[in-house]
CSV table of C-alpha atoms in Angstrom, one decimal:
chain,number,residue,atom,x,y,z
A,1,GLY,CA,50.3,69.0,145.8
A,2,ALA,CA,50.4,71.5,148.6
A,3,VAL,CA,52.2,70.2,151.7
A,4,VAL,CA,52.0,71.5,155.2
A,5,SER,CA,54.8,70.3,157.5
A,6,GLN,CA,54.7,70.3,161.3
A,7,HIS,CA,57.6,69.9,163.6
A,8,PRO,CA,58.1,68.2,166.0
A,9,SER,CA,55.8,65.3,165.3
A,10,TRP,CA,55.8,64.4,168.9
A,11,VAL,CA,57.3,65.9,172.1
A,12,ILE,CA,57.4,65.0,175.7
A,13,CYS,CA,58.1,67.7,178.2
A,14,LYS,CA,58.1,68.4,181.9
A,15,SER,CA,55.3,70.3,183.5
A,16,GLY,CA,56.0,74.0,183.6
A,17,THR,CA,58.2,74.2,180.5
A,18,SER,CA,57.3,75.8,177.2
A,19,VAL,CA,57.0,73.9,173.9
A,20,LYS,CA,57.1,75.4,170.4
A,21,ILE,CA,55.5,73.7,167.5
A,22,GLU,CA,56.3,74.9,163.9
A,23,CYS,CA,53.9,74.7,161.0
A,24,ARG,CA,55.4,75.3,157.5
A,25,SER,CA,53.8,75.6,154.1
A,26,LEU,CA,56.4,73.9,151.9
A,27,ASP,CA,55.5,74.8,148.4
A,28,PHE,CA,53.0,77.7,148.7
A,29,GLN,CA,52.5,80.8,150.7
A,30,ALA,CA,49.9,81.0,153.4
A,31,THR,CA,48.7,84.3,154.7
A,32,THR,CA,46.3,82.4,157.0
A,33,MET,CA,46.9,79.3,159.0
A,34,PHE,CA,44.7,77.5,161.5
A,35,TRP,CA,45.6,75.7,164.7
A,36,TYR,CA,43.5,72.9,166.0
A,37,ARG,CA,43.7,70.7,169.1
A,38,GLN,CA,42.4,67.2,169.4
A,39,PHE,CA,42.0,65.2,172.6
A,40,PRO,CA,41.8,61.4,172.5
A,41,LYS,CA,38.6,60.1,171.0
A,42,GLN,CA,37.3,63.6,170.3
A,43,SER,CA,37.0,65.7,167.3
A,44,LEU,CA,39.2,68.6,166.2
A,45,MET,CA,38.7,71.9,168.0
A,46,LEU,CA,39.7,75.1,166.4
A,47,MET,CA,42.0,77.0,168.7
A,48,ALA,CA,43.0,80.1,166.6
A,49,THR,CA,43.4,81.6,163.3
A,50,SER,CA,47.0,82.7,162.6
A,51,ASN,CA,47.4,85.7,160.3
A,52,GLU,CA,50.7,86.7,158.7
A,53,GLY,CA,52.0,89.9,160.0
A,54,SER,CA,49.2,90.5,162.5
A,55,LYS,CA,47.8,89.1,165.7
A,56,ALA,CA,46.1,85.7,165.8
A,57,THR,CA,42.4,85.4,166.4
A,58,TYR,CA,41.6,83.0,169.2
A,59,GLU,CA,38.4,81.0,169.6
A,60,GLN,CA,36.3,81.5,172.7
A,61,GLY,CA,37.8,79.7,175.7
A,62,VAL,CA,41.4,79.5,174.3
A,63,GLU,CA,43.9,81.4,176.5
A,64,LYS,CA,45.9,83.6,174.2
A,65,ASP,CA,48.6,84.1,176.8
A,66,LYS,CA,49.1,80.4,177.2
A,67,PHE,CA,49.0,79.5,173.5
A,68,LEU,CA,51.2,82.0,171.8
A,69,ILE,CA,50.9,82.1,168.0
A,70,ASN,CA,53.4,83.9,165.8
A,71,HIS,CA,53.0,84.1,162.0
A,72,ALA,CA,56.1,86.0,161.0
A,73,SER,CA,56.3,84.9,157.4
A,74,LEU,CA,54.1,83.6,154.6
A,75,THR,CA,55.4,80.1,155.1
A,76,LEU,CA,55.7,79.7,158.9
A,77,SER,CA,53.4,79.9,161.9
A,78,THR,CA,54.4,78.8,165.3
A,79,LEU,CA,52.4,77.7,168.3
A,80,THR,CA,54.1,78.0,171.7
A,81,VAL,CA,52.4,76.3,174.7
A,82,THR,CA,53.7,78.2,177.6
A,83,SER,CA,54.1,76.7,181.1
A,84,ALA,CA,52.6,73.4,179.9
A,85,HIS,CA,50.7,71.2,182.2
A,86,PRO,CA,49.4,67.7,181.9
A,87,GLU,CA,46.0,68.9,180.8
A,88,ASP,CA,47.7,70.5,177.8
A,89,SER,CA,48.7,67.1,176.5
A,90,SER,CA,47.0,66.8,173.2
A,91,PHE,CA,47.3,66.4,169.4
A,92,TYR,CA,48.0,69.8,167.8
A,93,ILE,CA,47.3,70.2,164.1
A,94,CYS,CA,47.8,73.1,161.8
A,95,SER,CA,46.4,73.8,158.4
A,96,ALA,CA,46.6,76.3,155.7
A,97,ARG,CA,44.5,77.3,152.7
A,98,VAL,CA,46.0,76.8,149.3
A,99,GLY,CA,45.2,79.7,147.0
A,100,GLY,CA,43.2,79.0,143.9
A,101,THR,CA,41.2,76.2,145.5
A,102,GLY,CA,37.8,76.4,147.2
A,103,ALA,CA,37.5,78.8,150.0
A,104,ASN,CA,37.5,76.1,152.6
A,105,VAL,CA,39.8,73.6,151.1
A,106,LEU,CA,42.5,73.3,153.7
A,107,THR,CA,45.7,71.3,153.7
A,108,PHE,CA,46.6,69.9,157.1
A,109,GLY,CA,49.9,69.0,158.7
A,110,ALA,CA,50.5,65.6,160.2
A,111,GLY,CA,50.0,66.9,163.7
A,112,SER,CA,52.2,67.2,166.7
A,113,ARG,CA,51.5,65.0,169.8
A,114,LEU,CA,52.4,66.8,173.0
A,115,THR,CA,52.7,64.8,176.2
A,116,VAL,CA,53.3,66.8,179.4
A,117,LEU,CA,54.6,64.9,182.4
B,1,ASP,CA,28.7,76.5,160.6
B,2,ALA,CA,25.4,75.0,159.6
B,3,LYS,CA,24.6,72.0,161.7
B,4,THR,CA,25.3,68.6,160.2
B,5,THR,CA,24.3,65.2,161.4
B,6,GLN,CA,26.1,62.1,160.6
B,7,PRO,CA,25.8,58.5,161.9
B,8,PRO,CA,28.6,57.8,164.4
B,9,SER,CA,29.9,54.7,162.7
B,10,MET,CA,29.5,52.5,159.7
B,11,ASP,CA,31.1,49.3,158.4
B,12,CYS,CA,31.8,48.5,154.7
B,13,ALA,CA,33.2,45.4,153.1
B,14,GLU,CA,36.5,45.8,151.3
B,15,GLY,CA,35.9,46.4,147.5
B,16,ARG,CA,32.3,47.5,148.0
B,17,ALA,CA,31.0,51.0,147.7
B,18,ALA,CA,30.9,53.0,151.0
B,19,ASN,CA,28.0,55.4,151.2
B,20,LEU,CA,28.3,58.0,154.0
B,21,PRO,CA,25.2,60.1,154.6
B,22,CYS,CA,25.1,63.6,156.0
B,23,ASN,CA,22.0,65.7,156.9
B,24,HIS,CA,22.3,69.5,156.7
B,25,SER,CA,18.7,70.6,156.7
B,26,THR,CA,19.5,74.2,157.7
B,27,ILE,CA,21.9,74.8,154.9
B,28,SER,CA,21.6,78.2,153.1
B,29,GLY,CA,21.4,78.6,149.4
B,30,ASN,CA,25.0,79.6,148.9
B,31,GLU,CA,26.7,77.4,151.4
B,32,TYR,CA,28.9,74.6,150.2
B,33,VAL,CA,29.2,71.0,151.6
B,34,TYR,CA,32.8,69.9,152.4
B,35,TRP,CA,34.0,66.4,153.2
B,36,TYR,CA,37.2,65.7,155.0
B,37,ARG,CA,38.6,62.5,156.5
B,38,GLN,CA,41.0,61.7,159.3
B,39,ILE,CA,43.0,58.5,159.4
B,40,HIS,CA,44.0,57.6,162.9
B,41,SER,CA,46.7,59.8,164.4
B,42,GLN,CA,47.1,61.9,161.2
B,43,GLY,CA,45.9,65.3,160.1
B,44,PRO,CA,42.6,65.5,158.3
B,45,GLN,CA,42.6,65.2,154.5
B,46,TYR,CA,40.3,67.1,152.1
B,47,ILE,CA,38.2,64.9,150.0
B,48,ILE,CA,35.6,66.9,148.0
B,49,HIS,CA,33.2,69.7,148.1
B,50,GLY,CA,30.1,70.8,146.3
B,51,LEU,CA,27.2,73.4,146.2
B,52,LYS,CA,24.3,71.7,144.4
B,53,ASN,CA,25.6,69.7,141.5
B,54,ASN,CA,27.0,66.2,142.0
B,55,GLU,CA,30.8,66.2,142.1
B,56,THR,CA,33.4,63.5,141.4
B,57,ASN,CA,37.1,63.4,141.8
B,58,GLU,CA,39.8,60.8,142.0
B,59,MET,CA,38.9,60.1,145.6
B,60,ALA,CA,35.1,60.1,145.8
B,61,SER,CA,31.8,61.2,144.5
B,62,LEU,CA,29.5,63.6,146.3
B,63,ILE,CA,25.7,63.4,145.7
B,64,ILE,CA,23.7,66.3,147.0
B,65,THR,CA,19.9,66.1,147.1
B,66,GLU,CA,17.9,68.6,145.0
B,67,ASP,CA,16.6,70.4,148.2
B,68,ARG,CA,20.3,70.4,149.4
B,69,LYS,CA,19.2,69.2,152.8
B,70,SER,CA,21.4,66.1,152.7
B,71,SER,CA,24.3,64.6,150.8
B,72,THR,CA,26.1,61.3,150.4
B,73,LEU,CA,29.8,60.8,150.0
B,74,ILE,CA,30.5,57.7,148.0
B,75,LEU,CA,33.8,55.8,148.0
B,76,PRO,CA,33.2,53.5,145.0
B,77,HIS,CA,35.6,50.7,145.9
B,78,ALA,CA,36.5,50.9,149.6
B,79,THR,CA,39.9,49.7,150.7
B,80,LEU,CA,41.3,49.0,154.1
B,81,ARG,CA,43.2,52.3,153.9
B,82,ASP,CA,39.9,54.1,153.7
B,83,THR,CA,39.2,53.3,157.3
B,84,ALA,CA,38.9,56.7,158.9
B,85,VAL,CA,36.6,59.3,160.5
B,86,TYR,CA,34.7,61.2,157.8
B,87,TYR,CA,33.6,64.7,158.5
B,88,CYS,CA,30.8,66.5,156.6
B,89,ILE,CA,31.1,70.3,157.1
B,90,VAL,CA,29.0,73.2,156.0
B,91,PRO,CA,30.9,76.4,156.7
B,92,VAL,CA,29.1,79.6,157.1
B,93,THR,CA,29.4,81.7,154.0
B,94,GLY,CA,32.4,84.0,154.2
B,95,ALA,CA,33.7,82.2,157.3
B,96,ASN,CA,37.4,81.9,157.3
B,97,ASN,CA,37.7,78.7,159.2
B,98,LEU,CA,36.3,75.2,159.5
B,99,PHE,CA,34.6,73.6,162.5
B,100,PHE,CA,34.6,69.8,162.8
B,101,GLY,CA,31.8,67.8,164.2
B,102,THR,CA,32.0,64.3,165.4
B,103,GLY,CA,31.9,62.7,162.0
B,104,THR,CA,31.3,59.1,160.9
B,105,ARG,CA,33.9,56.4,161.8
B,106,LEU,CA,34.1,54.2,158.7
B,107,THR,CA,35.6,50.8,159.2
B,108,VAL,CA,36.4,48.8,156.1
B,109,ILE,CA,36.3,45.1,156.8
B,110,PRO,CA,38.4,42.6,154.9
């Protein structure tokens, strides 16, 4: 079946540094990928929709200059958390839609846990 | 997304059927019901979706009421590995993305 791979699965960084998270569709092409964030004991919150070859669409309240999204190919989207601070510590999850399935059948990555010290 | 209401938590004995309800009274005629689950510290996993007919796959069955205002996800023989948060989602027609509510935390008890 369709697989979405995220890397790294966990990362610890110092406050003020930038962290890049990669999301790859391994055996299918994804023109659209979605980035979610999940704080402890909370549900997933959609951050942005990543579109191959064009700018990402951010949800209200998500700072586009802080969470940089690049979708340069049909199999790779990256999320860069710039100048990370402790409040950015969270579980970041990407997903992609597999063609030929239902319109909202998404395959999710395993997530990337970010801890900012 | 159309609003959905799910109980916050449920328990189920291992080997028994788990029946997870979802209310979506404001659903429109052409909106589907999707179910996902999230096992602790993992990404969500698609389970099943349906419009108005009952659906079954290798993971679960989905029963949608005739008026489409509610549905039930059935795990026929729950195992410990089915312990997870289950999300019922009704995306807006044509919407390109999914919004997750709070879901139902199912605990399968040995």
